Amino acid sequence: MSRADLVVVANRLPVDRVEGPDGEPSWRRSPGGLVTALEQVMQNLDGAWVGWGGKADLEVDPFEFDGNLLVPVKLSPADLQDYYEGFSNGTIWPLYHDVIAAPVYKRSWWDAYVRVNRRFAEAAAEVANEGGVVWVQDYQLQLVPKFLRELRPDVTIGYFHHIPFPAYALFAQLPWRKQVLEGLLGADVVGFQRLADAGNFQRSIRRLLSYPTKSDTVQVPDGEGETRLVIAKHYPISIDAEQFIALSKDPAIIARAKALREQVGTDTLLLGVDRLDYTKGIRHRLKAHSELLADGRLTASAATLVQVASPSRPGVEAYQDLRDEIEKTVARTNGDYSSVEYTAIRYLHQGFPREEMVALYLAADVMLVTALRDGMNLVAKEYVAVRADNTGVLVLSEFAGAADELGSALLVNPHDIDGTKDTIMRAINMPKAEQARRMKTMRKKVMDHDVEKWGRSFLADVDALRKERADKAEADNA
């Protein structure tokens, strides 16, 4: 197998396996957020990507795709049930999102998580060049850095945590809390979305492991009387702003946005775009909108809410229940407040290509991002990027990581339904001059801090530690 200087390790490969009309399998790039974020970083590098191929028991040899080596990791149905649906999404996801849903602690899930994380580490160890860099992605693989360091002490390891990291009082509930911290500290650089997340991580280290922390660093004992410096800080992720700006100038997409507005027909188009997940605050958003209609502050002829909720984890009961609840709310609201001509809520339980999403962003007067807890939320940044005429209003949850950077949005506490209602009305009625002032500030932030800068910033810290280690080894051997 060929090797690479930069190896990305993620739960999924950046491609989906599809079958053509003749039944021959092929691969196409995935539309997921992680793939989109790393696409720009990997583009100019001769790298490798380790991840699951998307189907249970799929055995595929490593292969080339768009100039990168892809290394599939085989996962069985039991692995997917216990490691992915179980520990990753039944334990870690709700725990790290402030226990919006109750986490489940099963020892069999943890055992599967350990087993699969070790498998990913072994695959990365095989493909990384001597002295190379391995960049591990997200909460499904928190143990990989430690396992990889045991297998390949010569490589420099980065880990980026795309979701929130919880406060100590919540994290302390996890029966395997020390093992998770030790797994993460196998990395040389541990990155988070928000300053608060990095702070939560360091507090947990001090409380549970008693390792000294200072500023953005942790001193980790190496077992031989020495310590190893680990950087633990925030690197807010972003988008490929130029790509979204280019799409927003496409005449076909502009025409599509105009057609969408004409089809909706109302004075104001409110837009929500989310994965169907209990962390995204969709229920709270629908409740606020329904109450505005009930109060008479809005009518279906004055404003329509278009809610895109892309399918997510359909096999998990909590997500099935969430879908049922949302669809009942939409049906009840439309039954009470729609007319023959106008629809109060247009609900779309499906994903759309990027071009259609940009058309929706261009069509929307108000973007509603009301997550109860979110690592970043790139939809907010995508909406801002395409508004080249500086019109439109972003209503943004203060509990989304994007709120740290997009302070000129109208920030809301989505749990406060009355406050959310007032903010939606303020957004609808905002004068054009105020819209322009706020949007201009946010667009500058998004364009100045794009995904390429995020990747460069993280990898620069990785490379600095890599060089420091090489210099020290050279000095020791002199």
Coordinates of C-alpha atoms in Angstrom, one line a residue:
M1 CA 0.0 0.0 0.0
S2 CA 1.3 3.5 -0.8
R3 CA 1.7 5.9 2.1
A4 CA 0.9 9.6 2.6
D5 CA 2.4 12.5 4.5
L6 CA -1.1 13.7 5.7
V7 CA -3.7 11.1 6.7
V8 CA -7.3 12.2 7.6
V9 CA -9.2 9.7 9.8
A10 CA -13.0 10.1 9.9
N11 CA -15.9 7.9 10.6
R12 CA -16.9 8.0 6.9
L13 CA -15.0 8.2 3.7
P14 CA -15.6 11.4 1.6
V15 CA -17.4 9.4 -1.0
D16 CA -20.6 7.4 -1.4
R17 CA -20.7 4.0 -3.2
V18 CA -23.4 4.0 -6.0
E19 CA -24.4 1.5 -8.6
G20 CA -24.8 2.5 -12.2
P21 CA -27.6 1.3 -14.6
D22 CA -25.4 -1.7 -15.5
G23 CA -25.0 -2.6 -11.8
E24 CA -21.4 -1.6 -11.7
P25 CA -20.4 0.1 -8.5
S26 CA -18.7 3.5 -8.6
W27 CA -17.9 6.3 -6.1
R28 CA -19.1 9.9 -5.9
R29 CA -18.2 12.7 -3.5
S30 CA -20.4 12.9 -0.4
P31 CA -22.4 16.1 0.3
G32 CA -21.7 16.0 4.0
G33 CA -20.5 19.0 6.0
L34 CA -17.2 17.4 7.1
V35 CA -16.3 16.5 3.6
T36 CA -17.1 20.0 2.4
A37 CA -15.0 21.5 5.1
L38 CA -11.9 19.3 4.5
E39 CA -12.3 19.3 0.7
Q40 CA -10.5 22.6 0.4
V41 CA -7.7 21.5 2.8
M42 CA -7.1 18.2 1.0
Q43 CA -7.3 19.6 -2.5
N44 CA -3.7 20.6 -2.9
L45 CA -2.2 17.8 -0.8
D46 CA -1.2 14.3 -1.8
G47 CA -3.0 12.8 1.2
A48 CA -5.0 9.8 2.3
W49 CA -8.4 9.4 4.0
V50 CA -9.3 6.5 6.3
G51 CA -13.0 5.9 6.9
W52 CA -15.9 3.5 6.7
G53 CA -17.2 2.9 3.1
G54 CA -20.9 3.5 4.0
K55 CA -22.2 -0.1 3.8
A56 CA -22.0 -2.8 6.4
D57 CA -19.5 -5.6 5.7
L58 CA -18.1 -3.7 2.7
E59 CA -14.7 -5.0 1.8
V60 CA -12.8 -2.8 -0.6
D61 CA -9.1 -2.4 -1.2
P62 CA -7.6 1.1 -0.9
F63 CA -8.2 3.2 -4.1
E64 CA -7.4 6.6 -5.6
F65 CA -10.1 9.3 -5.8
D66 CA -9.5 12.9 -6.9
G67 CA -5.8 12.6 -6.2
N68 CA -6.1 11.2 -2.7
L69 CA -5.8 7.6 -1.4
L70 CA -9.0 6.4 0.2
V71 CA -8.6 3.5 2.7
P72 CA -11.9 1.8 3.6
V73 CA -12.4 0.4 7.1
K74 CA -14.8 -2.5 7.3
L75 CA -17.6 -2.3 9.9
S76 CA -20.1 -5.1 10.6
P77 CA -23.8 -4.6 11.3
A78 CA -23.0 -5.2 15.0
D79 CA -20.2 -2.5 14.9
L80 CA -22.7 0.0 13.4
Q81 CA -25.3 -0.8 15.9
D82 CA -23.1 -0.6 19.0
Y83 CA -20.2 1.7 18.1
Y84 CA -22.1 4.1 15.8
E85 CA -25.8 4.2 16.7
G86 CA -25.0 3.0 20.2
F87 CA -22.0 4.7 21.9
S88 CA -21.4 7.5 19.4
N89 CA -25.0 8.6 19.0
G90 CA -26.8 7.1 21.9
T91 CA -24.2 8.1 24.6
I92 CA -21.7 10.7 23.4
W93 CA -24.0 12.8 21.1
P94 CA -26.7 13.6 23.8
L95 CA -24.2 13.9 26.6
Y96 CA -22.1 16.4 24.7
H97 CA -25.2 18.4 23.6
D98 CA -26.1 19.3 27.2
V99 CA -28.3 16.2 27.7
I100 CA -31.2 17.6 25.6
A101 CA -32.0 13.8 25.3
A102 CA -30.9 11.3 28.0
P103 CA -27.6 9.5 27.2
V104 CA -27.6 5.7 27.6
Y105 CA -24.5 4.1 29.2
K106 CA -24.1 0.5 28.0
R107 CA -20.9 -1.5 28.6
S108 CA -21.3 -3.4 25.3
W109 CA -21.5 -0.1 23.4
W110 CA -18.3 1.0 25.0
D111 CA -16.5 -2.2 24.2
A112 CA -17.6 -1.8 20.5
Y113 CA -16.4 1.8 20.6
V114 CA -12.9 0.7 21.8
R115 CA -12.7 -2.1 19.3
V116 CA -13.7 0.0 16.3
N117 CA -11.4 3.0 17.4
R118 CA -8.5 0.6 17.5
R119 CA -9.3 -0.6 14.0
F120 CA -9.3 2.9 12.6
A121 CA -6.0 3.6 14.4
E122 CA -4.4 0.5 12.9
A123 CA -5.6 1.5 9.4
A124 CA -4.1 5.0 9.8
A125 CA -0.8 3.5 11.2
E126 CA -0.4 1.5 8.0
V127 CA -0.9 4.3 5.6
A128 CA 1.0 7.2 7.3
N129 CA 4.5 8.0 6.1
E130 CA 7.4 8.0 8.6
G131 CA 7.2 11.2 10.5
G132 CA 3.9 12.1 8.8
V133 CA 0.8 13.8 10.1
V134 CA -2.5 12.1 11.0
W135 CA -5.6 14.3 11.5
V136 CA -8.4 12.6 13.4
Q137 CA -11.9 14.0 13.1
D138 CA -14.7 14.1 15.6
Y139 CA -16.5 12.4 18.5
Q140 CA -16.8 8.9 16.9
L141 CA -13.0 8.5 17.1
Q142 CA -11.9 10.0 20.5
L143 CA -9.7 7.0 21.3
V144 CA -7.8 6.9 18.0
P145 CA -5.1 9.4 19.0
K146 CA -3.9 7.3 22.0
F147 CA -4.1 4.0 20.1
L148 CA -2.2 5.6 17.1
R149 CA 0.5 7.0 19.3
E150 CA 1.1 3.6 20.8
L151 CA 1.4 2.1 17.2
R152 CA 3.3 5.0 15.6
P153 CA 5.1 7.3 18.0
D154 CA 6.9 8.8 15.0
V155 CA 3.8 10.6 13.6
T156 CA 2.4 13.9 14.7
I157 CA -1.3 13.6 15.6
G158 CA -4.1 16.2 15.4
Y159 CA -7.6 15.8 16.5
F160 CA -10.5 18.1 15.8
H161 CA -13.8 18.0 17.8
H162 CA -16.6 19.2 15.6
I163 CA -19.4 19.1 18.2
P164 CA -19.5 20.8 21.6
F165 CA -17.4 19.5 24.5
P166 CA -19.6 19.5 27.7
A167 CA -19.1 21.2 31.0
Y168 CA -17.4 19.1 33.6
A169 CA -20.6 18.4 35.6
L170 CA -22.0 16.7 32.5
F171 CA -18.9 15.0 31.3
A172 CA -18.3 13.5 34.7
Q173 CA -21.4 11.4 34.2
L174 CA -19.6 9.3 31.6
P175 CA -18.4 6.0 33.2
W176 CA -15.4 6.0 30.8
R177 CA -14.5 9.6 31.2
K178 CA -10.8 9.1 32.0
Q179 CA -10.3 6.8 29.1
V180 CA -11.9 9.3 26.7
L181 CA -9.6 12.1 28.0
E182 CA -6.5 9.9 27.8
G183 CA -7.6 8.9 24.2
L184 CA -7.8 12.6 23.2
L185 CA -4.5 13.5 24.8
G186 CA -2.8 11.0 22.6
A187 CA -2.9 13.8 20.0
D188 CA -0.4 16.6 19.8
V189 CA -3.1 19.2 19.0
V190 CA -6.7 19.0 20.1
G191 CA -9.0 21.5 18.4
F192 CA -12.4 22.7 19.4
Q193 CA -15.1 25.0 17.8
R194 CA -15.4 27.5 20.7
L195 CA -13.2 28.9 23.4
A196 CA -15.7 27.6 26.0
D197 CA -15.3 24.0 24.7
A198 CA -11.5 24.1 25.0
G199 CA -12.1 25.5 28.6
N200 CA -14.4 22.6 29.4
F201 CA -11.9 20.1 28.1
Q202 CA -9.1 21.6 30.2
R203 CA -11.2 21.7 33.3
S204 CA -12.1 18.0 33.0
I205 CA -8.4 17.2 32.6
R206 CA -7.5 19.1 35.8
R207 CA -10.3 17.5 37.8
L208 CA -10.0 13.9 36.5
L209 CA -6.4 13.5 35.6
S210 CA -4.7 16.2 37.6
Y211 CA -2.5 17.2 34.6
P212 CA -1.3 20.8 34.7
T213 CA -2.8 23.1 32.1
K214 CA -1.6 26.6 31.2
S215 CA -3.1 28.9 28.6
D216 CA -3.7 26.7 25.5
T217 CA -1.5 23.8 26.6
V218 CA -1.6 20.6 28.7
Q219 CA 1.4 18.8 30.2
V220 CA 0.9 15.1 29.6
P221 CA 3.2 12.6 31.4
D222 CA 5.0 10.3 28.9
G223 CA 5.4 7.4 31.5
E224 CA 9.1 7.9 31.6
G225 CA 9.4 10.8 33.9
E226 CA 9.1 13.4 31.2
T227 CA 6.1 15.4 30.0
R228 CA 4.7 16.0 26.5
L229 CA 3.2 19.3 25.5
V230 CA -0.3 19.1 24.0
I231 CA -2.0 22.1 22.5
A232 CA -5.7 22.3 23.3
K233 CA -7.5 25.4 21.9
H234 CA -10.3 26.6 19.7
Y235 CA -10.1 26.8 15.9
P236 CA -13.6 27.9 14.7
I237 CA -14.4 26.0 11.5
S238 CA -15.8 27.8 8.4
I239 CA -16.9 27.3 4.8
D240 CA -15.4 27.7 1.3
A241 CA -16.9 31.2 1.1
E242 CA -15.6 31.9 -2.5
Q243 CA -17.4 28.8 -3.7
F244 CA -20.7 29.9 -2.2
I245 CA -20.2 33.4 -3.6
A246 CA -19.6 32.0 -7.1
L247 CA -22.7 29.9 -6.9
S248 CA -24.8 32.9 -5.8
K249 CA -23.7 34.7 -9.0
D250 CA -24.8 31.9 -11.3
P251 CA -27.6 33.1 -13.5
A252 CA -29.4 29.8 -13.3
I253 CA -29.4 29.8 -9.5
I254 CA -30.5 33.5 -9.4
A255 CA -33.4 32.6 -11.7
R256 CA -34.3 29.6 -9.5
A257 CA -34.3 31.9 -6.4
K258 CA -36.6 34.3 -8.2
A259 CA -38.9 31.5 -9.2
L260 CA -39.0 30.2 -5.6
R261 CA -40.1 33.6 -4.3
E262 CA -42.8 33.8 -6.9
Q263 CA -44.1 30.3 -6.0
V264 CA -44.2 31.1 -2.3
G265 CA -46.0 34.4 -3.0
T266 CA -45.8 36.0 0.4
D267 CA -44.1 39.2 1.4
T268 CA -41.5 37.5 3.6
L269 CA -39.8 34.1 3.3
L270 CA -38.5 32.7 6.5
L271 CA -36.0 29.8 6.1
G272 CA -34.8 27.0 8.3
V273 CA -32.2 24.4 7.1
D274 CA -31.2 21.6 9.5
R275 CA -30.5 18.0 9.9
L276 CA -33.5 16.4 11.5
D277 CA -32.0 16.3 15.0
Y278 CA -33.3 17.2 18.5
T279 CA -30.4 19.6 19.0
K280 CA -31.4 21.9 16.1
G281 CA -34.4 23.5 17.8
I282 CA -36.8 22.8 15.0
R283 CA -39.7 22.2 17.4
H284 CA -39.1 25.5 19.2
R285 CA -38.9 27.4 15.9
L286 CA -42.2 25.9 14.7
K287 CA -43.8 26.7 18.0
A288 CA -42.7 30.3 17.8
H289 CA -44.0 30.6 14.3
S290 CA -47.3 28.9 15.1
E291 CA -47.9 31.2 18.0
L292 CA -47.2 34.3 15.9
L293 CA -49.9 33.1 13.6
A294 CA -52.2 32.4 16.5
D295 CA -51.6 35.8 18.0
G296 CA -52.4 37.5 14.7
R297 CA -48.9 39.1 14.5
L298 CA -48.3 37.1 11.3
T299 CA -50.6 35.7 8.6
A300 CA -49.9 33.0 6.0
S301 CA -50.3 35.6 3.3
A302 CA -47.6 37.8 4.9
A303 CA -45.0 35.2 5.7
T304 CA -44.2 31.6 4.9
L305 CA -41.7 29.5 6.8
V306 CA -39.8 27.0 4.6
Q307 CA -38.3 24.3 6.8
V308 CA -35.8 21.9 5.2
A309 CA -35.1 19.0 7.5
S310 CA -32.7 16.5 5.9
P311 CA -33.2 12.9 7.0
S312 CA -31.0 11.8 9.9
R313 CA -30.6 8.4 11.6
P314 CA -34.0 7.0 10.5
G315 CA -33.3 3.7 12.3
V316 CA -33.2 5.4 15.8
E317 CA -36.5 5.6 17.7
A318 CA -35.8 9.1 19.1
Y319 CA -35.4 10.5 15.6
Q320 CA -38.5 8.7 14.3
D321 CA -40.5 10.3 17.2
L322 CA -39.0 13.7 16.5
R323 CA -40.1 13.4 12.8
D324 CA -43.6 12.4 13.8
E325 CA -43.9 15.3 16.3
I326 CA -42.6 17.9 13.8
E327 CA -44.9 16.6 11.0
K328 CA -47.9 16.7 13.3
T329 CA -47.1 20.3 14.3
V330 CA -46.7 21.3 10.6
A331 CA -50.0 19.7 9.6
R332 CA -51.8 21.3 12.6
T333 CA -50.4 24.7 11.9
N334 CA -51.2 24.5 8.2
G335 CA -54.7 23.2 8.9
D336 CA -55.4 26.1 11.2
Y337 CA -53.7 29.0 9.4
S338 CA -53.1 28.3 5.7
S339 CA -55.5 29.4 3.0
V340 CA -56.1 28.0 -0.5
E341 CA -53.6 30.5 -1.9
Y342 CA -51.0 30.6 0.9
T343 CA -49.2 27.9 3.0
A344 CA -48.1 28.8 6.5
I345 CA -45.2 26.3 6.7
R346 CA -43.6 24.4 3.8
Y347 CA -41.9 21.4 5.2
L348 CA -39.4 19.4 3.2
H349 CA -38.0 16.2 4.7
Q350 CA -35.2 15.7 2.2
G351 CA -31.7 16.8 1.3
F352 CA -30.9 19.1 -1.6
P353 CA -27.8 19.7 -3.7
R354 CA -25.7 22.8 -2.9
E355 CA -27.1 24.7 -5.9
E356 CA -30.7 24.4 -4.6
M357 CA -29.6 25.4 -1.1
V358 CA -27.9 28.6 -2.5
A359 CA -31.2 29.4 -4.4
L360 CA -33.1 29.0 -1.1
Y361 CA -30.6 31.3 0.7
L362 CA -31.0 33.9 -2.0
A363 CA -34.8 33.7 -1.8
A364 CA -35.0 33.9 2.0
D365 CA -35.5 37.3 3.7
V366 CA -34.9 35.8 7.2
M367 CA -32.7 32.8 8.1
L368 CA -33.6 31.1 11.3
V369 CA -30.8 29.1 13.0
T370 CA -32.2 28.3 16.4
A371 CA -30.2 25.3 17.6
L372 CA -30.5 24.4 21.2
R373 CA -26.8 23.4 21.1
D374 CA -24.4 23.3 18.1
G375 CA -20.7 23.0 17.6
M376 CA -20.7 25.6 14.9
N377 CA -23.6 25.6 12.4
L378 CA -22.2 26.3 8.9
V379 CA -25.7 27.0 7.5
A380 CA -25.5 30.4 9.2
K381 CA -22.2 31.1 7.5
E382 CA -23.4 29.9 4.1
Y383 CA -26.5 32.2 4.2
V384 CA -24.2 35.2 5.1
A385 CA -21.7 34.3 2.3
V386 CA -24.3 34.4 -0.5
R387 CA -26.0 37.7 0.5
A388 CA -23.7 39.9 -1.7
D389 CA -26.3 42.7 -1.8
N390 CA -26.1 42.9 2.1
T391 CA -29.8 42.2 2.4
G392 CA -31.4 39.6 4.7
V393 CA -31.4 39.0 8.4
L394 CA -29.8 36.1 10.3
V395 CA -31.6 35.1 13.5
L396 CA -29.0 33.0 15.4
S397 CA -29.1 30.9 18.6
E398 CA -26.6 32.1 21.2
F399 CA -25.9 28.4 21.8
A400 CA -24.5 27.8 18.3
G401 CA -20.7 28.2 17.9
A402 CA -21.3 30.6 15.0
A403 CA -22.6 33.1 17.5
D404 CA -19.1 33.8 18.7
E405 CA -18.1 35.1 15.3
L406 CA -21.4 36.4 13.9
G407 CA -22.3 38.8 16.7
S408 CA -24.1 41.1 14.3
A409 CA -26.9 38.5 13.8
L410 CA -30.0 38.8 16.0
L411 CA -29.0 36.5 18.8
V412 CA -31.8 34.5 20.6
N413 CA -32.3 32.0 23.4
P414 CA -34.4 29.4 21.5
H415 CA -35.8 28.1 24.8
D416 CA -37.4 31.6 25.3
I417 CA -40.4 31.3 22.9
D418 CA -41.7 34.8 23.6
G419 CA -38.2 36.3 23.0
T420 CA -37.8 34.2 19.8
K421 CA -41.2 35.5 18.5
D422 CA -40.2 39.1 19.2
T423 CA -36.9 38.6 17.4
I424 CA -38.6 37.0 14.4
M425 CA -40.9 40.0 14.1
R426 CA -37.9 42.4 14.5
A427 CA -36.1 40.5 11.7
I428 CA -39.2 40.8 9.4
N429 CA -39.5 44.5 10.0
M430 CA -35.8 45.4 10.0
P431 CA -35.0 48.5 7.9
K432 CA -32.8 47.9 4.9
A433 CA -30.1 50.2 6.2
E434 CA -29.8 48.1 9.4
Q435 CA -29.9 44.9 7.4
A436 CA -27.0 46.1 5.3
R437 CA -24.9 47.3 8.3
R438 CA -25.3 43.9 10.1
M439 CA -24.8 41.7 7.0
K440 CA -21.7 43.6 5.8
T441 CA -20.0 43.0 9.1
M442 CA -20.9 39.3 9.1
R443 CA -19.8 38.8 5.5
K444 CA -16.4 40.3 6.2
K445 CA -15.9 37.9 9.1
V446 CA -16.9 34.8 7.0
M447 CA -14.8 35.9 4.0
D448 CA -11.7 36.7 6.2
H449 CA -12.0 33.4 8.1
D450 CA -12.8 30.8 5.5
V451 CA -12.3 27.0 5.7
E452 CA -8.8 27.2 4.1
K453 CA -7.7 29.6 6.9
W454 CA -9.2 27.2 9.5
G455 CA -7.2 24.3 8.0
R456 CA -4.0 26.3 7.7
S457 CA -4.3 27.5 11.3
F458 CA -4.8 24.0 12.7
L459 CA -2.1 22.3 10.6
A460 CA 0.4 25.2 11.3
D461 CA 0.2 24.3 15.1
V462 CA 0.6 20.6 14.2
D463 CA 3.6 21.4 12.0
A464 CA 5.2 23.6 14.7
L465 CA 5.1 20.7 17.2
R466 CA 6.3 18.3 14.5
K467 CA 9.3 20.5 13.8
E468 CA 10.0 21.0 17.5
R469 CA 10.0 17.2 18.0
A470 CA 12.3 16.7 15.0
D471 CA 14.8 19.3 16.3
K472 CA 14.8 17.7 19.7
A473 CA 15.4 14.3 18.3
E474 CA 18.3 15.7 16.2
A475 CA 19.8 17.4 19.2
D476 CA 19.5 14.2 21.3
N477 CA 21.3 12.2 18.6
A478 CA 24.0 14.8 18.1

